[in-house]
Tab-separated table of C-alpha atoms and ligand atoms in Angstrom:
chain	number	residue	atom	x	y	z
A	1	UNK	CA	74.595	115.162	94.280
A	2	UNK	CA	77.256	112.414	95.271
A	3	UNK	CA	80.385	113.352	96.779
A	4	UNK	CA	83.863	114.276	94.610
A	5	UNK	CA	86.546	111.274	94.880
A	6	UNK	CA	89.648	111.110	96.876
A	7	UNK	CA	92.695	110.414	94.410
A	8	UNK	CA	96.099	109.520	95.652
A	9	UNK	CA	98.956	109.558	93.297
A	10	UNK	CA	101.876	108.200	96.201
A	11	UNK	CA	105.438	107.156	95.494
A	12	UNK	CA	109.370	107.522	96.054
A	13	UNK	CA	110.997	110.972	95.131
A	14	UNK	CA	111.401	111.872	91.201
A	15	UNK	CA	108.549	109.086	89.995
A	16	UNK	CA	106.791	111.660	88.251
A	17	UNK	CA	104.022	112.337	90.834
A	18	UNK	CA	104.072	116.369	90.509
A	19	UNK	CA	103.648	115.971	86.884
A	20	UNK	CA	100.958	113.486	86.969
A	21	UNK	CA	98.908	114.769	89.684
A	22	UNK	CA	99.040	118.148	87.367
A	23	UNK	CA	98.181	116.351	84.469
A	24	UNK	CA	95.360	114.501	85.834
A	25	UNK	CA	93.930	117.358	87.294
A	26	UNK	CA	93.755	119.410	84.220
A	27	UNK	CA	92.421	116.085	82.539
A	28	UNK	CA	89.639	116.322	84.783
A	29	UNK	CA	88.179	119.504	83.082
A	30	UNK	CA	87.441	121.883	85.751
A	31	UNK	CA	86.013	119.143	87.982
A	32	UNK	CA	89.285	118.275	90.308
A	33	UNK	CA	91.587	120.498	92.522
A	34	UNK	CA	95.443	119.231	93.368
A	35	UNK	CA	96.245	119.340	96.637
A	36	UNK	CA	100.185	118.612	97.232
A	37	UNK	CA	101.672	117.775	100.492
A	38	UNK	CA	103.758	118.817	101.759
A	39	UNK	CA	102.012	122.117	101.710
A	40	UNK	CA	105.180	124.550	102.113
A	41	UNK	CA	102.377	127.798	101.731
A	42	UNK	CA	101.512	127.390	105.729
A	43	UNK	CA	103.199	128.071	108.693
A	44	UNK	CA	104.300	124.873	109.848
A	45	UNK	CA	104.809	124.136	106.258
A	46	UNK	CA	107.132	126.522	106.531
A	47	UNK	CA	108.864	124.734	109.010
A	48	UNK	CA	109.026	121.492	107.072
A	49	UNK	CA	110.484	123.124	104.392
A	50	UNK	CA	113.085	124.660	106.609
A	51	UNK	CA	113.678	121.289	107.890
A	52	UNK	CA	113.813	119.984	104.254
A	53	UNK	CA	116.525	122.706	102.653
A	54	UNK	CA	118.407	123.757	105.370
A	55	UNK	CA	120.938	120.671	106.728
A	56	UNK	CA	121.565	122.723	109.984
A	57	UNK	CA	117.913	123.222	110.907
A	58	UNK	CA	117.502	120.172	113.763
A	59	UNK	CA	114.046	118.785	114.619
A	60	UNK	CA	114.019	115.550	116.619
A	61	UNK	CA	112.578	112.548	114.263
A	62	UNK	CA	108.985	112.542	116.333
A	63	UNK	CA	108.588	116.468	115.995
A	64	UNK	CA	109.027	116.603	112.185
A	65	UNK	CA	107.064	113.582	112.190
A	66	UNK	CA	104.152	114.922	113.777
A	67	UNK	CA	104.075	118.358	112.226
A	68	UNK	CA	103.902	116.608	108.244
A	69	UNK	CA	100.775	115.270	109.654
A	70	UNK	CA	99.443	118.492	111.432
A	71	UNK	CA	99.951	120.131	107.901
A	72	UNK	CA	97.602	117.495	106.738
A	73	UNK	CA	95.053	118.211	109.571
A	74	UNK	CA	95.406	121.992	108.585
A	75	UNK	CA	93.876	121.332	104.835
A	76	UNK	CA	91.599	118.379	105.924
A	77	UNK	CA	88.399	120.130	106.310
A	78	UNK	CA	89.029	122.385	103.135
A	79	UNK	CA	89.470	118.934	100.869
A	80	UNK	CA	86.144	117.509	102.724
A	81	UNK	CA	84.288	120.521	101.591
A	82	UNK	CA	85.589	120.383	98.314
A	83	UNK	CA	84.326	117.022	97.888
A	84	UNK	CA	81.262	116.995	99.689
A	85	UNK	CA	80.809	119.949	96.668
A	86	UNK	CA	80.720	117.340	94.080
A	87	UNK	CA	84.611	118.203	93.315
A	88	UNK	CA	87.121	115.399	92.829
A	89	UNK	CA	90.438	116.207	94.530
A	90	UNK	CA	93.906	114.812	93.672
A	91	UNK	CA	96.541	114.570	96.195
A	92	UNK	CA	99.958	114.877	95.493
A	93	UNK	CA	101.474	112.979	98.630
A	94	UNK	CA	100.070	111.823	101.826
A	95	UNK	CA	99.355	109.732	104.857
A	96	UNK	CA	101.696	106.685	103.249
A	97	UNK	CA	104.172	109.040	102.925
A	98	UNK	CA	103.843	110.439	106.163
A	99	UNK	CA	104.797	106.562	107.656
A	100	UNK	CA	107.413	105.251	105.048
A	101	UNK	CA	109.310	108.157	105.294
A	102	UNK	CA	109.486	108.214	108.715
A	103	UNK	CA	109.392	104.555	109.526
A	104	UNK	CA	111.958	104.683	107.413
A	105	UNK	CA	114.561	106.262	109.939
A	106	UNK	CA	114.375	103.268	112.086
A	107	UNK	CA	113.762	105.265	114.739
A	108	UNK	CA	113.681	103.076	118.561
A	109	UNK	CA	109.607	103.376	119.027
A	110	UNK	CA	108.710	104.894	115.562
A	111	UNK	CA	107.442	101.731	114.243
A	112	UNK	CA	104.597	101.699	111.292
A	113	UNK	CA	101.733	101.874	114.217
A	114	UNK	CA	103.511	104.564	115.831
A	115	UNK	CA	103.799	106.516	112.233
A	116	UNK	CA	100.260	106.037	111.753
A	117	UNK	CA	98.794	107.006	114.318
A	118	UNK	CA	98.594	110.534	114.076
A	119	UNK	CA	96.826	110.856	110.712
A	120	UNK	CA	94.067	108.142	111.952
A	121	UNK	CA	90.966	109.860	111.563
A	122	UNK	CA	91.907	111.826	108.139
A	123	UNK	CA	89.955	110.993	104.997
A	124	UNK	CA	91.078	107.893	103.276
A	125	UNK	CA	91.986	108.161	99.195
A	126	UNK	CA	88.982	105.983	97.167
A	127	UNK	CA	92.126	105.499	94.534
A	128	UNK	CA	95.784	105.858	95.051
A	129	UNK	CA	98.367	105.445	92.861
A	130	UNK	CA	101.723	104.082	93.370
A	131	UNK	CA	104.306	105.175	91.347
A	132	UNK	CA	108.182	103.444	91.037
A	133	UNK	CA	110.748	104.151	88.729
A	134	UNK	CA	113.768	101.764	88.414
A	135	UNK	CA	115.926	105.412	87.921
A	136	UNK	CA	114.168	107.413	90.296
A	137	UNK	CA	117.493	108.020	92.549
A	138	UNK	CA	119.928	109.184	89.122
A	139	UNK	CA	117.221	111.804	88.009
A	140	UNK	CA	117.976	115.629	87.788
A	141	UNK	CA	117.844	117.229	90.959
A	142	UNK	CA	118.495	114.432	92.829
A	143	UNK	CA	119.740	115.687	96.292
A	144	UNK	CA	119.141	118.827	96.791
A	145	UNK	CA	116.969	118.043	99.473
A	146	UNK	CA	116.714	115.908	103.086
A	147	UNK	CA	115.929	112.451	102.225
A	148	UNK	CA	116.860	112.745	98.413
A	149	UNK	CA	119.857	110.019	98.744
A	150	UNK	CA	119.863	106.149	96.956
A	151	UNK	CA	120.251	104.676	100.201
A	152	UNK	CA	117.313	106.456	101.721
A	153	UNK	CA	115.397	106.113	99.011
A	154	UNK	CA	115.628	102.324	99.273
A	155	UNK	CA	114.909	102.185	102.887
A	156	UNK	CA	111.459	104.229	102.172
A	157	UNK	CA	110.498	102.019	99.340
A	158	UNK	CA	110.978	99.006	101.748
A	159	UNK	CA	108.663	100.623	103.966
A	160	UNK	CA	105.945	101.625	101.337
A	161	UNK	CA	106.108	97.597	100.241
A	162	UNK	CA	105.709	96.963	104.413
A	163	UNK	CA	102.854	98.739	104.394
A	164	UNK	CA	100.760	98.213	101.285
A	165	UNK	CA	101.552	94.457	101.758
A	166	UNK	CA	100.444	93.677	105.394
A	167	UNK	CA	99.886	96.881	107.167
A	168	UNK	CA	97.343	98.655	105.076
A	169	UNK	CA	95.063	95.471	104.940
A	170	UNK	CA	95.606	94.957	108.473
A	171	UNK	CA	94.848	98.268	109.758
A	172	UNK	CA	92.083	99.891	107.644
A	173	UNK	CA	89.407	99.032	105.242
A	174	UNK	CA	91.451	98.183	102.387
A	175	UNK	CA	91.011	100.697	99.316
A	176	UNK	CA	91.727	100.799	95.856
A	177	UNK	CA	95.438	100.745	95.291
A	178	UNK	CA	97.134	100.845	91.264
A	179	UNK	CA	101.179	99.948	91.209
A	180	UNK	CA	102.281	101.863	88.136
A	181	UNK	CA	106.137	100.921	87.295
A	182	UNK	CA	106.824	103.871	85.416
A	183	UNK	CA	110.328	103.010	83.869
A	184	UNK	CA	110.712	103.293	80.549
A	185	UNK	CA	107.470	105.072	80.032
A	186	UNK	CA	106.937	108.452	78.507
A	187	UNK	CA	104.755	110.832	80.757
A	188	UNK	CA	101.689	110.581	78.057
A	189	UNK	CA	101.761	106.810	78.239
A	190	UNK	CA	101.691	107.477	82.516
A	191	UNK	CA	99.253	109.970	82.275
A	192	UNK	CA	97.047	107.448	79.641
A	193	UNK	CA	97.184	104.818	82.646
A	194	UNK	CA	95.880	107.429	85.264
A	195	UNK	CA	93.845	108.954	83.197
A	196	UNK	CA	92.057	106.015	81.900
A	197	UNK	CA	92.046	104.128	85.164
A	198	UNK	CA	90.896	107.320	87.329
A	199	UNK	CA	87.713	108.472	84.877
A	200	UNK	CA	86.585	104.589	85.125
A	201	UNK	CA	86.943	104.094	88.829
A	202	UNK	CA	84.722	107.408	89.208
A	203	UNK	CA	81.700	106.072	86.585
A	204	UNK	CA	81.705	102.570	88.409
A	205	UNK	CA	81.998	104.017	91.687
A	206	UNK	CA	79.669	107.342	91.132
A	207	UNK	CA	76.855	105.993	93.791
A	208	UNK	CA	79.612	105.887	96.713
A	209	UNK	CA	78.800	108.793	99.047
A	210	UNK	CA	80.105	107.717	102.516
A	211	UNK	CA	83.626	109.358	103.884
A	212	UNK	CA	86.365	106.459	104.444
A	213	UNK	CA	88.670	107.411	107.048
A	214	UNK	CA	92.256	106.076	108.329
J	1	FDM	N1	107.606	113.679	103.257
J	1	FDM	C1	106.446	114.061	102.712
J	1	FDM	C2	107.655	113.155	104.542
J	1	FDM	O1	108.722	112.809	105.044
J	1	FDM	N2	106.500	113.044	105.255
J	1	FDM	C3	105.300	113.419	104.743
J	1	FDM	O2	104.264	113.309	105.423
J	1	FDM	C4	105.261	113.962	103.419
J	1	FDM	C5	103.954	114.394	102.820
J	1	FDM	O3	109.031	115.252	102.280
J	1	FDM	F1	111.213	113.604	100.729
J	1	FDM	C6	108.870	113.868	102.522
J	1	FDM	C7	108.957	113.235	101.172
J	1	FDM	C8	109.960	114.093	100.462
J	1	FDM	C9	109.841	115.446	101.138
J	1	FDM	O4	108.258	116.106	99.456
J	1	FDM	C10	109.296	116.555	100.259
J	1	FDM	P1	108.144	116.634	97.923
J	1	FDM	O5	106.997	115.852	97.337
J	1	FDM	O6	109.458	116.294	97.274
J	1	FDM	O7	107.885	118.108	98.023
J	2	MG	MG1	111.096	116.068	96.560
């Protein structure tokens, strides 16, 4: 039996990504688990959430940084099981995010490298996704939480472009990576896109059984 695939869907706040990753996953008949991140349901998710809701709740930038990624580490082994099971497992979030919206802080010292550096050794996605949306920053919702502000929101995108454009290639064996510019398009037509593109990257790639790591 071959291994399950890694599948990314990554982008900027309100693109859709909760909604597609759930979609996908019940697309996938049974044979694919969603794993978001942040995962609030752990301790130290617990934290970030804090940290996320609660404007008087102070971490320094490198803390906060550094315990999105432990949250990662605390579900890595769980997702390698699950796809050295045969299962396919969708991820709603994570190491890209992890570095844009950090890097994005502009930090002194918390420069891409920096950012990255505490998720190297974490699975790496055989497909990601990355969603924009023209109207991401005027949807519903729109801050309520840390980060969820236009302004931000257009520093983190520049960051995203910085590193799927040089620093991605650079640093890592380069995967498979899908731009999806999502405005104007219902969440079927989305949801076509992944759907289509996901179920054909797993028949062409079905023979792949190695791990790929950051
Ligand atoms: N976020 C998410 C980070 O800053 N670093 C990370 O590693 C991850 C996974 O957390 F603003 C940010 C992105 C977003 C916030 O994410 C909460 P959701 O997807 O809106 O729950
Ligand atoms: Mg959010």
């Amino acid at each position: 039996m071959t291994r399950g695939k890694l599948i990314l869907i990554e982008g900027l706040d309100r693109t859709g990504k909760s909604t597609q990753t759930a979609k996908l996953v019940e697309s996938l008949n049974g044979e694919a688990s969603l794993v978001k991140f942040p995962d609030r349901s752990t301790q130290i998710g617990g934290l970030i959430h804090q940290y996320l809701t609660e404007p008087d709740f102070h971490l320094p930038d490198q803390a906060i940084h550094l315990l999105f990624s432990a949250n990662r580490w605390e579900v890595a082994q769980t997702i390698k099981k699950t796809l050295a099971q045969g299962k396919h497992v969708v991820l709603d979030r994570y190491v890209y995010s992890g570095i844009a919206y950090s890097a994005a802080k502009q930090t002194p010292g918390m420069d891409l490298r920096w950012c990255a550096q505490p998720d190297k050794g974490l699975l790496k996605p055989d497909l990601t996704f990355f969603l924009s949306n023209a109207e991401s920053g005027l949807r519903q919702g729109f801050g309520e939480e840390r980060y969820e502000s236009t302004e931000f929101q257009a520093k983190v995108r520049e960051q995203f472009v910085a590193i799927f454009d040089t620093f991605e290639e650079a640093a890592y064996k380069k995967s498979h990576i899908v731009f999806l510019d999502t405005t104007n398009q219902s969440i079927t037509q989305v949801h076509e896109l992944v759907h289509s593109a996901t179920t054909e990257f797993i028949r062409k790639n079905a023979e792949i059984d190695e791990f790929m790591y950051f």
